[in-house]
Tab-separated table of C-alpha atoms in Angstrom:
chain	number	residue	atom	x	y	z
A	1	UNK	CA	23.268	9.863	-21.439
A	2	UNK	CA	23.202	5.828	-22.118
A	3	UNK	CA	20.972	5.831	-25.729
A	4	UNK	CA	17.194	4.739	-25.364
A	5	UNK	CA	16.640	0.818	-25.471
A	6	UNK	CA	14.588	-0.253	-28.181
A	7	UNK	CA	10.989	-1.970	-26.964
A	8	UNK	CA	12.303	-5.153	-26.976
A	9	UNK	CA	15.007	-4.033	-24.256
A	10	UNK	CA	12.603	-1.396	-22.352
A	11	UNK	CA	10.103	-4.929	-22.520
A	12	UNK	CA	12.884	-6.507	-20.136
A	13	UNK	CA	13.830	-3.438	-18.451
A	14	UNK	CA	10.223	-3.417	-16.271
A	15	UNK	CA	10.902	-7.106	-14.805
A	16	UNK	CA	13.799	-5.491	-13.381
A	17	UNK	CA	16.526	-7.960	-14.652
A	18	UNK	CA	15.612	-10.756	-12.460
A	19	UNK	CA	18.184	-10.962	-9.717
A	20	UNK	CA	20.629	-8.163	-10.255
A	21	UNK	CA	22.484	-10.006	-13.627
A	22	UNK	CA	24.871	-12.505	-12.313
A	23	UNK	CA	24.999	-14.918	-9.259
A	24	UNK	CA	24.821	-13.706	-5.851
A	25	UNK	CA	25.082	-14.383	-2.468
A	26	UNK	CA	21.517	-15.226	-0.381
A	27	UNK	CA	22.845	-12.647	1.753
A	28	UNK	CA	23.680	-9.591	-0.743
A	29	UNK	CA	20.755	-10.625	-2.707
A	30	UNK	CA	18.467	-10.006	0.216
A	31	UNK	CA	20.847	-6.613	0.903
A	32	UNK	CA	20.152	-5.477	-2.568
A	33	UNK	CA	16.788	-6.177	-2.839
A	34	UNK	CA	16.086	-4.618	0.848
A	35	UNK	CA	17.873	-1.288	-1.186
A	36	UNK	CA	16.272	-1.677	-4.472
A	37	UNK	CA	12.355	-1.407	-2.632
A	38	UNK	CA	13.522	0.962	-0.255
A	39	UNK	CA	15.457	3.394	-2.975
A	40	UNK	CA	14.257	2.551	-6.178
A	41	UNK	CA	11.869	5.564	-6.482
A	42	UNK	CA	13.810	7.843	-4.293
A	43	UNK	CA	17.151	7.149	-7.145
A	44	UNK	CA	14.751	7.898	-9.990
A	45	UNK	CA	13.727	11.152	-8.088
A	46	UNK	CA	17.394	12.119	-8.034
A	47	UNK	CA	18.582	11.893	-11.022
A	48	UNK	CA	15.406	13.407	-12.501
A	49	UNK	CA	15.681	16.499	-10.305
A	50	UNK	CA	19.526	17.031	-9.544
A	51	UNK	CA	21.404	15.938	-12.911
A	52	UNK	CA	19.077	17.563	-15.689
A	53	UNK	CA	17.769	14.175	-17.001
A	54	UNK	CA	14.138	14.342	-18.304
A	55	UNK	CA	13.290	10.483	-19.443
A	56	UNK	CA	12.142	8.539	-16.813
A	57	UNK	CA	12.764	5.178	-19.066
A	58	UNK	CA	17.251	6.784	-19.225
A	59	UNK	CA	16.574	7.299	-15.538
A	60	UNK	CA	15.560	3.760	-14.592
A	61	UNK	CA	17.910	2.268	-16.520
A	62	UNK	CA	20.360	4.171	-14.884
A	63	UNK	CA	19.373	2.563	-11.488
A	64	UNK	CA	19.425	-0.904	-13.110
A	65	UNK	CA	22.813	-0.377	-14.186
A	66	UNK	CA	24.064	1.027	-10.746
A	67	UNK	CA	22.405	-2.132	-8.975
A	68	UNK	CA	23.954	-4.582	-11.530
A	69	UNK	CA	27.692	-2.685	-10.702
A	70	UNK	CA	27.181	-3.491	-7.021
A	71	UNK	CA	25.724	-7.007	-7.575
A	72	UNK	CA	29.506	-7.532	-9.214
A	73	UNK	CA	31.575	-5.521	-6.916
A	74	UNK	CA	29.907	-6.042	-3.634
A	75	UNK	CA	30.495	-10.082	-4.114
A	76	UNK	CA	33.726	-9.112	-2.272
A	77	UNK	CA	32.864	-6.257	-0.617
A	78	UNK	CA	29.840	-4.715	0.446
A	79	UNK	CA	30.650	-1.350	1.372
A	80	UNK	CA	29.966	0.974	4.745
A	81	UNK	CA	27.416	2.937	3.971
A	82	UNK	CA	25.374	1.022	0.678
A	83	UNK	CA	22.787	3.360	-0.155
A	84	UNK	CA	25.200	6.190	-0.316
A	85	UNK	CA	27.370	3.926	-2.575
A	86	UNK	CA	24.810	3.832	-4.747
A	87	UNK	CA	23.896	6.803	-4.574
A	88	UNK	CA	26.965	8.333	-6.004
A	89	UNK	CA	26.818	5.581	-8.534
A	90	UNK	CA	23.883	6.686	-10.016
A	91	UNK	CA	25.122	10.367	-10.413
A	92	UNK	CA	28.779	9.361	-11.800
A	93	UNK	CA	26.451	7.122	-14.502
A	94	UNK	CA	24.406	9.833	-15.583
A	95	UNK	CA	27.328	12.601	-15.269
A	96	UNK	CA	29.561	10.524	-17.314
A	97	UNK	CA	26.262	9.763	-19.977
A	98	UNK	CA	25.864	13.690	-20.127
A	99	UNK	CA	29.783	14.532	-20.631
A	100	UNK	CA	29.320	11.623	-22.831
A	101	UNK	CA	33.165	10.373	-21.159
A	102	UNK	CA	34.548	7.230	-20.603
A	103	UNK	CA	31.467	4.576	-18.908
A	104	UNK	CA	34.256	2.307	-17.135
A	105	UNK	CA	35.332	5.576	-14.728
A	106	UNK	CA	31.951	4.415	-12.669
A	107	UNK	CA	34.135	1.452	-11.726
A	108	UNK	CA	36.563	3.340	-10.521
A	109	UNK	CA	37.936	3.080	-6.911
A	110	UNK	CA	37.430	7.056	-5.894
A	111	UNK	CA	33.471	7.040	-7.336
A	112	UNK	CA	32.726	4.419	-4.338
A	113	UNK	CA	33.676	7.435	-1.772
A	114	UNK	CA	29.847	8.601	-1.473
A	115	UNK	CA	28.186	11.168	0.574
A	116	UNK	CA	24.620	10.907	1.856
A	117	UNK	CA	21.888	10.736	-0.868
A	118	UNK	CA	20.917	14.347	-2.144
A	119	UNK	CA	16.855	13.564	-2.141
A	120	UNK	CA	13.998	13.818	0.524
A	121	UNK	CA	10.072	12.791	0.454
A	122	UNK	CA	9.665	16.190	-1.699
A	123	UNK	CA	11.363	14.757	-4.428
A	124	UNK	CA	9.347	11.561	-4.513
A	125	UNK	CA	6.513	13.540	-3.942
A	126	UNK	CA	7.055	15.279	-7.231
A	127	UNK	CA	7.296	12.449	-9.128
A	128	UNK	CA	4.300	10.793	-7.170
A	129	UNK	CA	1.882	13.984	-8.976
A	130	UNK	CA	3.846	13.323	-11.906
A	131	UNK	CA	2.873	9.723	-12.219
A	132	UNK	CA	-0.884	10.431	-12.252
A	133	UNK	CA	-1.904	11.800	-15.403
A	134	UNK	CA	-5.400	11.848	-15.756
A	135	UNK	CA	-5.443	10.344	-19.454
A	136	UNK	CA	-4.397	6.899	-17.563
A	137	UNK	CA	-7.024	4.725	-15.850
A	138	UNK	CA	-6.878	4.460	-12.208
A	139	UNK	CA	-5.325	0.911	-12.239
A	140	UNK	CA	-2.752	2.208	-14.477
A	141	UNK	CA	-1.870	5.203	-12.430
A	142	UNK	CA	-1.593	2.871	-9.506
A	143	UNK	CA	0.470	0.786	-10.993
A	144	UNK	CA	3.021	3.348	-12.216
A	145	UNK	CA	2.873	4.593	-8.671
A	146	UNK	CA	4.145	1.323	-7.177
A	147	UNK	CA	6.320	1.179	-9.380
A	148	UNK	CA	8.565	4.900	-9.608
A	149	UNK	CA	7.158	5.747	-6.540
A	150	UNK	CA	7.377	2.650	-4.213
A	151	UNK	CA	10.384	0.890	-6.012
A	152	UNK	CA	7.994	-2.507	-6.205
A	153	UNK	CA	9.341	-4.860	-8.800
A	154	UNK	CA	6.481	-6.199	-11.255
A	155	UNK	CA	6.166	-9.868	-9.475
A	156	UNK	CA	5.708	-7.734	-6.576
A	157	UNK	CA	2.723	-5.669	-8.014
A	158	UNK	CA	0.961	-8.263	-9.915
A	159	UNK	CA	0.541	-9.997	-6.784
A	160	UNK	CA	-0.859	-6.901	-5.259
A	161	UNK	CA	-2.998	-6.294	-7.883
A	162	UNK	CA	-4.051	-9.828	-8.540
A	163	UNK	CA	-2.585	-9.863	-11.976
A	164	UNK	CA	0.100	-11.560	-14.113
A	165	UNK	CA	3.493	-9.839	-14.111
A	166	UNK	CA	2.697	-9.758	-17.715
A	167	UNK	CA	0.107	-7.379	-17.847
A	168	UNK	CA	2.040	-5.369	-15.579
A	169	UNK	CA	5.175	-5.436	-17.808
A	170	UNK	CA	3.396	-4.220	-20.739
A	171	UNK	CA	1.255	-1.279	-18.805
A	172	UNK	CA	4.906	-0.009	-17.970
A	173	UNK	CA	6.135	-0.865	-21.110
A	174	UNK	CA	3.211	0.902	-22.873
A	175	UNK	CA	3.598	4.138	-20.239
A	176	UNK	CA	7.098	3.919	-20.684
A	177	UNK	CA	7.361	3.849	-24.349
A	178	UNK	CA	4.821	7.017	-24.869
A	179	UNK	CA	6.954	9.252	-22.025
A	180	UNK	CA	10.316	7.888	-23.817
A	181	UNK	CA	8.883	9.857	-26.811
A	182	UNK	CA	7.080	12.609	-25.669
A	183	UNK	CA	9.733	13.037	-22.753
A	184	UNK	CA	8.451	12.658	-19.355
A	185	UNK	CA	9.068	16.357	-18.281
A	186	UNK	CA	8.496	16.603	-14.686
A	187	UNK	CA	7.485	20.197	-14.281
A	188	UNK	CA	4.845	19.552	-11.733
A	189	UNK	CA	5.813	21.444	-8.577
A	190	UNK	CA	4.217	20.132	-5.094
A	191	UNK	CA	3.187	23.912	-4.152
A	192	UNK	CA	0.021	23.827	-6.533
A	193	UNK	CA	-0.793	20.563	-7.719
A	194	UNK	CA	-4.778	20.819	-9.125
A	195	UNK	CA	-7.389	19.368	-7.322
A	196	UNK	CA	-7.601	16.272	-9.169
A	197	UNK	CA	-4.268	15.188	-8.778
A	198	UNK	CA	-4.471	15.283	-5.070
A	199	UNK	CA	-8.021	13.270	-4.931
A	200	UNK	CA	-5.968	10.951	-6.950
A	201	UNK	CA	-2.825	10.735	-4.378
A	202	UNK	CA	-4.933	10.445	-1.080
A	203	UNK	CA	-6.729	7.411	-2.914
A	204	UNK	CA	-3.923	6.283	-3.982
A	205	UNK	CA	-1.775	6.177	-0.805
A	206	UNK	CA	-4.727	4.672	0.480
A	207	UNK	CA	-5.027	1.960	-1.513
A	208	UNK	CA	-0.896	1.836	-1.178
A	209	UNK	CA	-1.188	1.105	2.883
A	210	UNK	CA	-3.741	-1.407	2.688
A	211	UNK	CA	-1.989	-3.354	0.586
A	212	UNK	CA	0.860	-3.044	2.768
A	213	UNK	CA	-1.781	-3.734	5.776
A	214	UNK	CA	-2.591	-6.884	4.679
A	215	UNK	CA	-1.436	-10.200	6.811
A	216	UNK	CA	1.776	-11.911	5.368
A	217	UNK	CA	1.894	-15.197	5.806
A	218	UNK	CA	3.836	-14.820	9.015
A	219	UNK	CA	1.003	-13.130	10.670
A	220	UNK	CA	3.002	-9.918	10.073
A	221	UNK	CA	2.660	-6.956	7.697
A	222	UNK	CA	2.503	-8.023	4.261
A	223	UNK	CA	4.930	-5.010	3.546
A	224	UNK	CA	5.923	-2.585	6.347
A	225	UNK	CA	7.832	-0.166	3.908
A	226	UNK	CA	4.916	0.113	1.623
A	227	UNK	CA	3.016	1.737	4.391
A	228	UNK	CA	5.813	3.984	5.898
A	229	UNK	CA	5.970	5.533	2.410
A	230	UNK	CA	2.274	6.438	2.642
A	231	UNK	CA	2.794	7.343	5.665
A	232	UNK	CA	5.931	9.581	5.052
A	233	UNK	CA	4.092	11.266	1.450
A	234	UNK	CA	1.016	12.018	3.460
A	235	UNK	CA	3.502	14.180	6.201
A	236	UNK	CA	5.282	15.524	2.948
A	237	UNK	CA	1.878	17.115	1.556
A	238	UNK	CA	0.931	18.658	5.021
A	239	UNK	CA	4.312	20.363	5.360
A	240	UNK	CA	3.500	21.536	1.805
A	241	UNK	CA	0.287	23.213	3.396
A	242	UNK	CA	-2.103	20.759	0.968
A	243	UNK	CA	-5.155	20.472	2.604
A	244	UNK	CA	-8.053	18.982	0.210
A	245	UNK	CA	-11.072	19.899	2.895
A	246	UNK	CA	-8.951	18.348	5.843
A	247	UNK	CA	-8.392	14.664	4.014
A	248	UNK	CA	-4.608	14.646	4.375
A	249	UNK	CA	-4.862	14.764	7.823
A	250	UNK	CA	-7.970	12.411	8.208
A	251	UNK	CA	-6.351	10.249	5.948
A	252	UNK	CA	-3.172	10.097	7.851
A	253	UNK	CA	-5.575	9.857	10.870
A	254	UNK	CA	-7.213	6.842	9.911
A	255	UNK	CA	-3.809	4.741	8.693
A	256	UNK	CA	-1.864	5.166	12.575
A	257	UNK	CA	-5.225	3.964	13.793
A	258	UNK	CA	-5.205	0.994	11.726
A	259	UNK	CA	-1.299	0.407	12.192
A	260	UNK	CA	-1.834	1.210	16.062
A	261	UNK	CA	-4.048	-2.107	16.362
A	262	UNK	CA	-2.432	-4.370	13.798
A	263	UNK	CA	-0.642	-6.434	16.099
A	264	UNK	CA	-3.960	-7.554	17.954
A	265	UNK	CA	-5.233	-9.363	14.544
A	266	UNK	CA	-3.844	-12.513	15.474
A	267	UNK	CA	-3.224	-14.451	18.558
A	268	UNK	CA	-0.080	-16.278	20.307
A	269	UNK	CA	-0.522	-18.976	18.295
A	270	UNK	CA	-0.891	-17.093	14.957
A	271	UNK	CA	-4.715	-17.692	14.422
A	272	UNK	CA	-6.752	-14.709	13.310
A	273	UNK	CA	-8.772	-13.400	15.989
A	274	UNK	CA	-11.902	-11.228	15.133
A	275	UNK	CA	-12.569	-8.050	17.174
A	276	UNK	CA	-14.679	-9.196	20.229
A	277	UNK	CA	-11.351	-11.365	20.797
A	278	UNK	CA	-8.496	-8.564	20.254
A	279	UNK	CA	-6.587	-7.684	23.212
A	280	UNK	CA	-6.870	-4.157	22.984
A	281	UNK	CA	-3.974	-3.523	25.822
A	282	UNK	CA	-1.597	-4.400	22.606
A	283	UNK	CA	-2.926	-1.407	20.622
A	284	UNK	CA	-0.248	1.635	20.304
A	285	UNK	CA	-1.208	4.400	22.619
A	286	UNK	CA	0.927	7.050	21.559
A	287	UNK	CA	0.178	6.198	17.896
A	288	UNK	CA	-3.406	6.590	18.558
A	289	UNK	CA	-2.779	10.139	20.637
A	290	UNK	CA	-1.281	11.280	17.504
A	291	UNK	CA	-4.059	9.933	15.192
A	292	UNK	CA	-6.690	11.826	17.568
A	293	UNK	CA	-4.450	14.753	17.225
A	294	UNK	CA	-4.722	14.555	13.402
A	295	UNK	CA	-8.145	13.622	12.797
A	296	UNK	CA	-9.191	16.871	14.895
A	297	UNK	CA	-6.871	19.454	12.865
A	298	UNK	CA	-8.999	17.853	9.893
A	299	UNK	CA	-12.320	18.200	11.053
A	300	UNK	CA	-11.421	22.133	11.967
A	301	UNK	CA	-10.300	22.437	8.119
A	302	UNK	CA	-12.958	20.915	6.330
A	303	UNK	CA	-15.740	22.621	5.195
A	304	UNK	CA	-18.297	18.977	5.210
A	305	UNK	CA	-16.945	15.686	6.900
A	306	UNK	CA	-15.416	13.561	4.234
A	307	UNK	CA	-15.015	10.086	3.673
A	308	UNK	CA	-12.086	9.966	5.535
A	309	UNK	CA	-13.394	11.889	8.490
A	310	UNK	CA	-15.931	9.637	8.820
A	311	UNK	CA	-13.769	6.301	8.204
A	312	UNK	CA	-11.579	8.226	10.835
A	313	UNK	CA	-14.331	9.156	13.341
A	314	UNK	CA	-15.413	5.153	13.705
A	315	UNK	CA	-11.856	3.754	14.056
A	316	UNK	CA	-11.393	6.595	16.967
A	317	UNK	CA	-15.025	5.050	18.384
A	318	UNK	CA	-13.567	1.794	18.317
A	319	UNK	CA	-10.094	3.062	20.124
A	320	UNK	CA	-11.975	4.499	22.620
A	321	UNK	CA	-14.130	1.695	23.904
A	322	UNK	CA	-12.308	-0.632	26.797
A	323	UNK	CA	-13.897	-3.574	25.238
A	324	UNK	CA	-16.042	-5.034	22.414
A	325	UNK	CA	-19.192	-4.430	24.456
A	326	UNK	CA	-18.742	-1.400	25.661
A	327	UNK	CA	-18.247	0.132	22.052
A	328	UNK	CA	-20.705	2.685	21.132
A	329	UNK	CA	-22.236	0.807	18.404
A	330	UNK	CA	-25.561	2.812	17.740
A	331	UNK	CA	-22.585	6.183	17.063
A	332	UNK	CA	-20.622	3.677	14.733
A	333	UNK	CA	-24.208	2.540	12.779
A	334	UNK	CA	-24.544	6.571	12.403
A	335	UNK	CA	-21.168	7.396	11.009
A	336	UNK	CA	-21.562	4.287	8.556
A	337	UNK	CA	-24.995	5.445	7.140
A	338	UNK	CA	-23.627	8.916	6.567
A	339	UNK	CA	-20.338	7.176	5.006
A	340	UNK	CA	-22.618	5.180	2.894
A	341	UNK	CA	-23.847	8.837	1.377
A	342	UNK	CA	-20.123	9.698	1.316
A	343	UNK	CA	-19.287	6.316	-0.396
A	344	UNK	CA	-22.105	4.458	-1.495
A	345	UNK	CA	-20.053	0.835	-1.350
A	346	UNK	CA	-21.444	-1.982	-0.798
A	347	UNK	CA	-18.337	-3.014	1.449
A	348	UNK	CA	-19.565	0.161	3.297
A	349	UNK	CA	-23.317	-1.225	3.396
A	350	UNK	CA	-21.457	-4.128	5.101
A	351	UNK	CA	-19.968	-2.804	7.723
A	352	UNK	CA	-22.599	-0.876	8.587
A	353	UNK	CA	-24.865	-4.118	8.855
A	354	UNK	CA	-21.861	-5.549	11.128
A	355	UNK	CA	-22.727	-2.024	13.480
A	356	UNK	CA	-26.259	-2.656	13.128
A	357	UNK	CA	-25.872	-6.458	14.454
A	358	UNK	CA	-23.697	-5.604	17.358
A	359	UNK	CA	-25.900	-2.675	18.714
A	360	UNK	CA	-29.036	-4.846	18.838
A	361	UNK	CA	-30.848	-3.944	15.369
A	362	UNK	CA	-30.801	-7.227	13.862
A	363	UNK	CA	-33.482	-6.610	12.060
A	364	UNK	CA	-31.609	-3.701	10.089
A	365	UNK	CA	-28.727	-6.050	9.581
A	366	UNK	CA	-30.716	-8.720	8.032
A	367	UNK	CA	-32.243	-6.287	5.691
A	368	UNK	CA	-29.054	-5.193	4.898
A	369	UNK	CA	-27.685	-8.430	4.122
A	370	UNK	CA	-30.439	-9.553	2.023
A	371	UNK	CA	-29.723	-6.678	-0.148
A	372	UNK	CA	-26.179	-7.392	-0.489
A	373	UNK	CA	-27.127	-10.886	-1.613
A	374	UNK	CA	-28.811	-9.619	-5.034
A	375	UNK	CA	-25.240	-8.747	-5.817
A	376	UNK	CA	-23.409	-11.429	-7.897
A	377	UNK	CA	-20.464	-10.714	-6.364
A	378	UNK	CA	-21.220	-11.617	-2.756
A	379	UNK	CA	-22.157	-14.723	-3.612
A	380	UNK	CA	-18.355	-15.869	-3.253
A	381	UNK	CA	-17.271	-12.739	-0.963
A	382	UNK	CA	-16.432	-15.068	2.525
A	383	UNK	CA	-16.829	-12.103	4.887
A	384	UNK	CA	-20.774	-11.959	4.082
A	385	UNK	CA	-21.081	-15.970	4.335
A	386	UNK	CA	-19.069	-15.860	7.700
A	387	UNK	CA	-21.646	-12.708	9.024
A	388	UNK	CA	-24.441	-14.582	8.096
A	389	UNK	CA	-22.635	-17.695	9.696
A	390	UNK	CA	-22.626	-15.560	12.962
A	391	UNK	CA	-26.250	-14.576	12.867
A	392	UNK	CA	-27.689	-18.543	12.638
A	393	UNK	CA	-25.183	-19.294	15.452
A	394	UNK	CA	-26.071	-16.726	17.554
A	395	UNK	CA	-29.543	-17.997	17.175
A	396	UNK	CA	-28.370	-21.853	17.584
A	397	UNK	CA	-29.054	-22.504	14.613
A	398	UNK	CA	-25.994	-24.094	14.044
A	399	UNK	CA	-26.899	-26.310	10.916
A	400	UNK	CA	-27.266	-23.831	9.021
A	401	UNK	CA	-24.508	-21.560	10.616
A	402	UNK	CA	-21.936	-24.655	9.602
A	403	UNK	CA	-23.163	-24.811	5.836
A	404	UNK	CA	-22.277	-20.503	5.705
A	405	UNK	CA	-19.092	-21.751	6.958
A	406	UNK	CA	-18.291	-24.267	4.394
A	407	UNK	CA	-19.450	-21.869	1.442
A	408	UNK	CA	-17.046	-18.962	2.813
A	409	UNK	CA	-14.314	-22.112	2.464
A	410	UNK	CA	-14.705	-21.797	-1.514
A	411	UNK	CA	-14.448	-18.199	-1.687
A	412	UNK	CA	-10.879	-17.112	-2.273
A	413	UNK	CA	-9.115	-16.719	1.385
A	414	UNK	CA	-5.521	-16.571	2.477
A	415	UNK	CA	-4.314	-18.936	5.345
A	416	UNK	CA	-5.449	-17.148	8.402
A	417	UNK	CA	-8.854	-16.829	7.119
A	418	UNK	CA	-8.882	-20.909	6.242
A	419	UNK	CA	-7.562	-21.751	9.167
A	420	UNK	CA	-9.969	-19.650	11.315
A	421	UNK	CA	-13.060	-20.879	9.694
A	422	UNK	CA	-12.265	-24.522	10.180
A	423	UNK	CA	-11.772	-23.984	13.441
A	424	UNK	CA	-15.468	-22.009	13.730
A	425	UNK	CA	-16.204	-25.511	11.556
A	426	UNK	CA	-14.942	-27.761	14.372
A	427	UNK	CA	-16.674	-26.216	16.726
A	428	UNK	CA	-19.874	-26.150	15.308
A	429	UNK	CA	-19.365	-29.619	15.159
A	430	UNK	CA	-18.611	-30.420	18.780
A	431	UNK	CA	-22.270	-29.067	19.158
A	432	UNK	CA	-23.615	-31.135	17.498
């Protein structure tokens, strides 16, 4: 096994050696960074669980040093089947670390011969319940997630997070350096992972897909993978019969919902378009059939609806309504106020006042909103300025609708949000 790095070294391990050490092609550097997100986890899985090595810090090196072998190599050719390339890679580096033999047979013509990739979604489940370790704060057990779990390189997270790679280099560094000494022994089994633990992966697969939800700046998916692999752990824990009240399978409910309508959240011309304005003959079907499917199995296997039910219950209201008035509003205001018991947010208290508003009790709305105002933090949240922006134009006010307008324009936004608020600016202004 390759000796431990000292901190300095383990310090540049987690920025994940920039582009692969050496110059590349555009092309193989997009090849290997397509593998390194998709496998990155899945490698560290393996060689934890099928070649006897116990310190996550030897294991990701390993990977590095597999990856920087086929940024070399694969400059003149890239072979058949990649992944399974580096697959075997990975085990001939750590086999020839534990026989402690020659390093240079890795580079060896008859290692590049590879057979499919000994490792499944169990695996990377495993190391998922490993990862959250209750001593860690919930931003650091996220992080470590996205990391082992999710293969995302630390640029990549601290944009998620809205941090500095920094910070996110030394929370692995720190988590890194304490498992490197204590050794990172993954003896937690899927079959009976406590209570805790599982809260802790259903919010954090959660939290994983709406990152990857989020618009890229193509009008797209801001990562596609990064919600298949919630996707693909949730299905792991049913087949391992965890059922935590029926929230695995709300959970997974709720997430094809919201990936059966993403493509109606922009337009032809790549403008975001707010609900009343989705065409709803673009939302997935089948997707949603199975969703429906799922989110009954859950409600027959919980005990009390939970947050997810009920997060699960109004997305199926809204799937089922033919259009934006037709939607059974008043049964979406009731599912938010019991939510808001569930989950006293006040994100929650918002969309509830957004039910409120579209079933006719404006006056609950308002009262609502006012509410939310006392908060400091609304003050520059653009979805309440745009809401309120609604309200005044709905009433022609449109004055004071155009002033909400400009004040969401100073919140932080992304590019689809400027761009449709200008245009809600323009024409306001046409009224005029």
């Amino acid at each position: 096994m390759p000796p431990h790095h000292s901190g300095q070294d383990q310090h540049r391990s987690t920025s994940d050696y920039g582009d692969f050490a050496g110059i590349v092609s555009d092309d193989l550097s997009s090849l290997l960074s397509q593998l390194y997100r998709n496998h990155f986890g899945k490698m560290v899985a393996v060689l934890m669980y099928h070649t006897g090595i116990k310190d996550i810090a030897a294991a990701e090196d390993i990977v590095q040093e597999a990856f920087a072998i086929a940024s070399d190599k694969w400059q003149k050719n890239v072979p058949d089947q990649p992944g399974a390339w580096l697959y075997k890679t990975i085990r001939n580096i750590a086999y020839n670390g534990l026989k402690k033999e020659q390093r240079k047979q890795v580079l060896e013509d008859d290692y590049i011969d590879s057979d499919t990739q000994p490792t499944d979604d169990q695996d990377v489940l495993r190391v998922l319940f490993a990862c959250l370790q209750p001593a860690f704060p919930p931003k650091v057990q996220l992080v470590i997630v996205l990391r082992y779990v999710c293969g995302l390189r630390v640029k990549r997270i601290a944009a998620l997070l809205a941090s500095n790679e920094d910070n996110i280099s030394k929370i692995l560094y720190r988590w890194r350096a304490q498992h490197t000494s204590e050794s990172f022994v993954l003896t937690e089994t899927t079959q009976n992972p406590d209570e805790q633990k599982i809260r802790m992966a259903i919010k954090i697969l959660y939290v994983m897909f709406t990152e990857g939800y989020q618009l890229s700046e193509d009008g797209h998916l801001a990562d596609e993978a990064l919600c298949e692999d919630a996707l693909s752990l949730l299905q792991e824990m049913m087949k391992m019969g965890i059922v935590a009240n029926g929230e695995v399978k709300a959970l997974y409910a709720l997430l094809l919902y919201n990936l059966a309508r993403a493509d109606s959240r922009t337009n032809q011309l790549d403008e975001l378009t707010v609900l009343a304005e989705q065409d709803r003959t673009c939302w997935n079907q089948e997707m949603i059939a199975v969703a429906n499917h799922y989110l009954l199995h859950s409600q027959k296997e919980s005990s009390a609806p939970s947050a997810y039910q009920l997060e699960a219950a109004i997305a199926y209201k809204h799937t089922l309504a033919v259009s934006f008035e037709e939607t059974d509003w008043h049964g979406i205001a009731r599912l938010y106020e019991k939510l808001v018991l569930a989950n006293p947010s006040p994100f929650t208290k918002l969309s509830q006042a957004a039910a409120l508003y579209f079933g006719g009790d404006e006056a609950g709305a308002i009262k609502i909103l006012n509410q939310l105002n006392a908060n400091p933090f609304f003050q520059n949240y653009h979805l309440i300025h745009c809401f309120w922006a609604k309200i005044y134009h709905d009433k022609n006010a449109n004055e004071n609708a155009m002033n909400r307008y400009k004040k969401a324009l100073t919140c932080q936004i992304n590019a689809f949000e400027k761009k449709f608020i200008e245009k809600e600016i323009e024409t306001l202004s046409n009224l005029r």
